[in-house]
Amino acid sequence: MQPQDNLSDYEVSNDSHSINSREVVAEAFAEYNHNSQPREVARGIGEAIEQALEKYRKGK
């Protein structure tokens, strides 16, 4: 049996009222930064955050 992690729990949840979107983003970004092979959802969120930070740092 494969251990569950927080991001997997959010991926399979159908109850949108119980999902804390900030926590999903935090879990995905942590996976993106600390896993050599992040899942597609984590990679997408991580890349989006990096792009936003790049624009912020450039003052745009």
mmCIF file of N, CA and C in Angstrom:
data_model
loop_
_atom_site.group_PDB
_atom_site.id
_atom_site.type_symbol
_atom_site.label_atom_id
_atom_site.label_comp_id
_atom_site.label_asym_id
_atom_site.label_seq_id
_atom_site.Cartn_x
_atom_site.Cartn_y
_atom_site.Cartn_z
ATOM 1 N N MET A 1 0.841 -1.188 0.000
ATOM 2 C CA MET A 1 0.000 0.000 0.000
ATOM 3 C C MET A 1 0.881 1.244 0.000
ATOM 4 N N GLN A 2 0.590 2.156 -0.895
ATOM 5 C CA GLN A 2 1.376 3.376 -1.027
ATOM 6 C C GLN A 2 0.918 4.416 -0.009
ATOM 7 N N PRO A 3 1.871 5.035 0.701
ATOM 8 C CA PRO A 3 1.478 6.060 1.675
ATOM 9 C C PRO A 3 0.862 7.268 0.979
ATOM 10 N N GLN A 4 -0.124 7.838 1.607
ATOM 11 C CA GLN A 4 -0.771 9.032 1.067
ATOM 12 C C GLN A 4 -0.059 10.280 1.564
ATOM 13 N N ASP A 5 -0.014 11.278 0.743
ATOM 14 C CA ASP A 5 0.507 12.567 1.157
ATOM 15 C C ASP A 5 -0.604 13.594 0.999
ATOM 16 N N ASN A 6 -0.384 14.767 1.491
ATOM 17 C CA ASN A 6 -1.442 15.780 1.484
ATOM 18 C C ASN A 6 -1.895 16.161 0.087
ATOM 19 N N LEU A 7 -0.970 16.281 -0.862
ATOM 20 C CA LEU A 7 -1.355 16.683 -2.206
ATOM 21 C C LEU A 7 -2.231 15.616 -2.855
ATOM 22 N N SER A 8 -1.917 14.349 -2.654
ATOM 23 C CA SER A 8 -2.753 13.273 -3.194
ATOM 24 C C SER A 8 -4.156 13.321 -2.611
ATOM 25 N N ASP A 9 -4.249 13.630 -1.332
ATOM 26 C CA ASP A 9 -5.562 13.745 -0.699
ATOM 27 C C ASP A 9 -6.400 14.813 -1.393
ATOM 28 N N TYR A 10 -5.804 15.936 -1.766
ATOM 29 C CA TYR A 10 -6.535 17.008 -2.436
ATOM 30 C C TYR A 10 -6.923 16.609 -3.851
ATOM 31 N N GLU A 11 -6.061 15.867 -4.525
ATOM 32 C CA GLU A 11 -6.335 15.469 -5.898
ATOM 33 C C GLU A 11 -7.566 14.576 -5.996
ATOM 34 N N VAL A 12 -7.786 13.722 -5.011
ATOM 35 C CA VAL A 12 -8.911 12.789 -5.077
ATOM 36 C C VAL A 12 -10.160 13.296 -4.375
ATOM 37 N N SER A 13 -10.074 14.426 -3.705
ATOM 38 C CA SER A 13 -11.218 14.954 -2.973
ATOM 39 C C SER A 13 -12.245 15.536 -3.937
ATOM 40 N N ASN A 14 -13.501 15.203 -3.719
ATOM 41 C CA ASN A 14 -14.585 15.746 -4.537
ATOM 42 C C ASN A 14 -15.350 16.841 -3.820
ATOM 43 N N ASP A 15 -15.072 17.045 -2.568
ATOM 44 C CA ASP A 15 -15.787 18.031 -1.765
ATOM 45 C C ASP A 15 -15.018 19.346 -1.796
ATOM 46 N N SER A 16 -15.360 20.211 -2.742
ATOM 47 C CA SER A 16 -14.601 21.450 -2.921
ATOM 48 C C SER A 16 -14.693 22.372 -1.712
ATOM 49 N N HIS A 17 -15.688 22.188 -0.864
ATOM 50 C CA HIS A 17 -15.826 23.041 0.309
ATOM 51 C C HIS A 17 -14.817 22.696 1.394
ATOM 52 N N SER A 18 -14.275 21.496 1.355
ATOM 53 C CA SER A 18 -13.336 21.087 2.396
ATOM 54 C C SER A 18 -11.882 21.308 1.988
ATOM 55 N N ILE A 19 -11.651 21.775 0.777
ATOM 56 C CA ILE A 19 -10.289 21.964 0.288
ATOM 57 C C ILE A 19 -9.824 23.385 0.589
ATOM 58 N N ASN A 20 -8.690 23.494 1.256
ATOM 59 C CA ASN A 20 -8.079 24.784 1.521
ATOM 60 C C ASN A 20 -7.088 25.043 0.389
ATOM 61 N N SER A 21 -7.425 25.932 -0.535
ATOM 62 C CA SER A 21 -6.602 26.149 -1.717
ATOM 63 C C SER A 21 -5.197 26.634 -1.373
ATOM 64 N N ARG A 22 -5.056 27.386 -0.312
ATOM 65 C CA ARG A 22 -3.719 27.835 0.090
ATOM 66 C C ARG A 22 -2.844 26.656 0.491
ATOM 67 N N GLU A 23 -3.451 25.699 1.153
ATOM 68 C CA GLU A 23 -2.700 24.521 1.577
ATOM 69 C C GLU A 23 -2.322 23.652 0.376
ATOM 70 N N VAL A 24 -3.202 23.564 -0.607
ATOM 71 C CA VAL A 24 -2.899 22.814 -1.826
ATOM 72 C C VAL A 24 -1.694 23.436 -2.518
ATOM 73 N N VAL A 25 -1.694 24.755 -2.654
ATOM 74 C CA VAL A 25 -0.585 25.448 -3.305
ATOM 75 C C VAL A 25 0.705 25.241 -2.516
ATOM 76 N N ALA A 26 0.629 25.336 -1.200
ATOM 77 C CA ALA A 26 1.816 25.142 -0.365
ATOM 78 C C ALA A 26 2.369 23.727 -0.514
ATOM 79 N N GLU A 27 1.502 22.737 -0.498
ATOM 80 C CA GLU A 27 1.951 21.347 -0.646
ATOM 81 C C GLU A 27 2.569 21.123 -2.023
ATOM 82 N N ALA A 28 1.943 21.666 -3.056
ATOM 83 C CA ALA A 28 2.457 21.497 -4.413
ATOM 84 C C ALA A 28 3.804 22.187 -4.587
ATOM 85 N N PHE A 29 3.936 23.386 -4.044
ATOM 86 C CA PHE A 29 5.196 24.115 -4.177
ATOM 87 C C PHE A 29 6.312 23.413 -3.407
ATOM 88 N N ALA A 30 5.990 22.862 -2.256
ATOM 89 C CA ALA A 30 6.984 22.099 -1.489
ATOM 90 C C ALA A 30 7.430 20.873 -2.283
ATOM 91 N N GLU A 31 6.484 20.188 -2.889
ATOM 92 C CA GLU A 31 6.840 19.020 -3.704
ATOM 93 C C GLU A 31 7.694 19.441 -4.890
ATOM 94 N N TYR A 32 7.344 20.526 -5.528
ATOM 95 C CA TYR A 32 8.095 21.034 -6.677
ATOM 96 C C TYR A 32 9.542 21.334 -6.297
ATOM 97 N N ASN A 33 9.743 21.906 -5.127
ATOM 98 C CA ASN A 33 11.084 22.293 -4.693
ATOM 99 C C ASN A 33 11.899 21.154 -4.101
ATOM 100 N N HIS A 34 11.254 20.150 -3.543
ATOM 101 C CA HIS A 34 11.983 19.126 -2.796
ATOM 102 C C HIS A 34 11.939 17.735 -3.413
ATOM 103 N N ASN A 35 11.298 17.588 -4.545
ATOM 104 C CA ASN A 35 11.186 16.282 -5.177
ATOM 105 C C ASN A 35 11.837 16.361 -6.551
ATOM 106 N N SER A 36 12.727 15.429 -6.848
ATOM 107 C CA SER A 36 13.410 15.459 -8.147
ATOM 108 C C SER A 36 12.464 15.164 -9.309
ATOM 109 N N GLN A 37 11.326 14.538 -9.022
ATOM 110 C CA GLN A 37 10.336 14.252 -10.056
ATOM 111 C C GLN A 37 8.937 14.612 -9.545
ATOM 112 N N PRO A 38 8.638 15.915 -9.450
ATOM 113 C CA PRO A 38 7.317 16.315 -8.951
ATOM 114 C C PRO A 38 6.221 15.915 -9.938
ATOM 115 N N ARG A 39 5.037 15.683 -9.403
ATOM 116 C CA ARG A 39 3.903 15.363 -10.264
ATOM 117 C C ARG A 39 3.532 16.573 -11.112
ATOM 118 N N GLU A 40 2.760 16.314 -12.144
ATOM 119 C CA GLU A 40 2.385 17.351 -13.104
ATOM 120 C C GLU A 40 1.727 18.553 -12.424
ATOM 121 N N VAL A 41 0.824 18.302 -11.501
ATOM 122 C CA VAL A 41 0.137 19.408 -10.820
ATOM 123 C C VAL A 41 1.129 20.241 -10.008
ATOM 124 N N ALA A 42 2.065 19.575 -9.326
ATOM 125 C CA ALA A 42 3.060 20.291 -8.534
ATOM 126 C C ALA A 42 4.003 21.076 -9.440
ATOM 127 N N ARG A 43 4.373 20.481 -10.564
ATOM 128 C CA ARG A 43 5.255 21.165 -11.511
ATOM 129 C C ARG A 43 4.568 22.410 -12.079
ATOM 130 N N GLY A 44 3.300 22.292 -12.427
ATOM 131 C CA GLY A 44 2.567 23.435 -12.974
ATOM 132 C C GLY A 44 2.448 24.573 -11.980
ATOM 133 N N ILE A 45 2.121 24.244 -10.740
ATOM 134 C CA ILE A 45 2.007 25.274 -9.702
ATOM 135 C C ILE A 45 3.369 25.881 -9.408
ATOM 136 N N GLY A 46 4.397 25.039 -9.312
ATOM 137 C CA GLY A 46 5.748 25.534 -9.038
ATOM 138 C C GLY A 46 6.246 26.476 -10.118
ATOM 139 N N GLU A 47 6.030 26.111 -11.369
ATOM 140 C CA GLU A 47 6.464 26.964 -12.478
ATOM 141 C C GLU A 47 5.688 28.278 -12.500
ATOM 142 N N ALA A 48 4.405 28.231 -12.192
ATOM 143 C CA ALA A 48 3.599 29.457 -12.152
ATOM 144 C C ALA A 48 4.087 30.393 -11.052
ATOM 145 N N ILE A 49 4.420 29.833 -9.898
ATOM 146 C CA ILE A 49 4.931 30.658 -8.796
ATOM 147 C C ILE A 49 6.277 31.258 -9.168
ATOM 148 N N GLU A 50 7.148 30.461 -9.785
ATOM 149 C CA GLU A 50 8.451 30.985 -10.195
ATOM 150 C C GLU A 50 8.302 32.127 -11.201
ATOM 151 N N GLN A 51 7.390 31.987 -12.147
ATOM 152 C CA GLN A 51 7.156 33.048 -13.133
ATOM 153 C C GLN A 51 6.637 34.312 -12.460
ATOM 154 N N ALA A 52 5.723 34.154 -11.515
ATOM 155 C CA ALA A 52 5.183 35.310 -10.794
ATOM 156 C C ALA A 52 6.276 35.993 -9.973
ATOM 157 N N LEU A 53 7.124 35.206 -9.335
ATOM 158 C CA LEU A 53 8.228 35.781 -8.557
ATOM 159 C C LEU A 53 9.215 36.514 -9.451
ATOM 160 N N GLU A 54 9.471 35.965 -10.624
ATOM 161 C CA GLU A 54 10.374 36.609 -11.580
ATOM 162 C C GLU A 54 9.830 37.987 -11.982
ATOM 163 N N LYS A 55 8.538 38.062 -12.287
ATOM 164 C CA LYS A 55 7.920 39.347 -12.635
ATOM 165 C C LYS A 55 7.975 40.316 -11.460
ATOM 166 N N TYR A 56 7.711 39.809 -10.265
ATOM 167 C CA TYR A 56 7.739 40.643 -9.062
ATOM 168 C C TYR A 56 9.136 41.216 -8.835
ATOM 169 N N ARG A 57 10.136 40.381 -8.992
ATOM 170 C CA ARG A 57 11.518 40.823 -8.778
ATOM 171 C C ARG A 57 11.942 41.865 -9.802
ATOM 172 N N LYS A 58 11.379 41.782 -11.006
ATOM 173 C CA LYS A 58 11.696 42.755 -12.051
ATOM 174 C C LYS A 58 10.849 44.014 -11.928
ATOM 175 N N GLY A 59 9.911 44.015 -11.004
ATOM 176 C CA GLY A 59 9.077 45.186 -10.774
ATOM 177 C C GLY A 59 7.932 45.338 -11.744
ATOM 178 N N LYS A 60 7.471 44.249 -12.320
ATOM 179 C CA LYS A 60 6.365 44.321 -13.283
ATOM 180 C C LYS A 60 5.081 43.861 -12.666
#
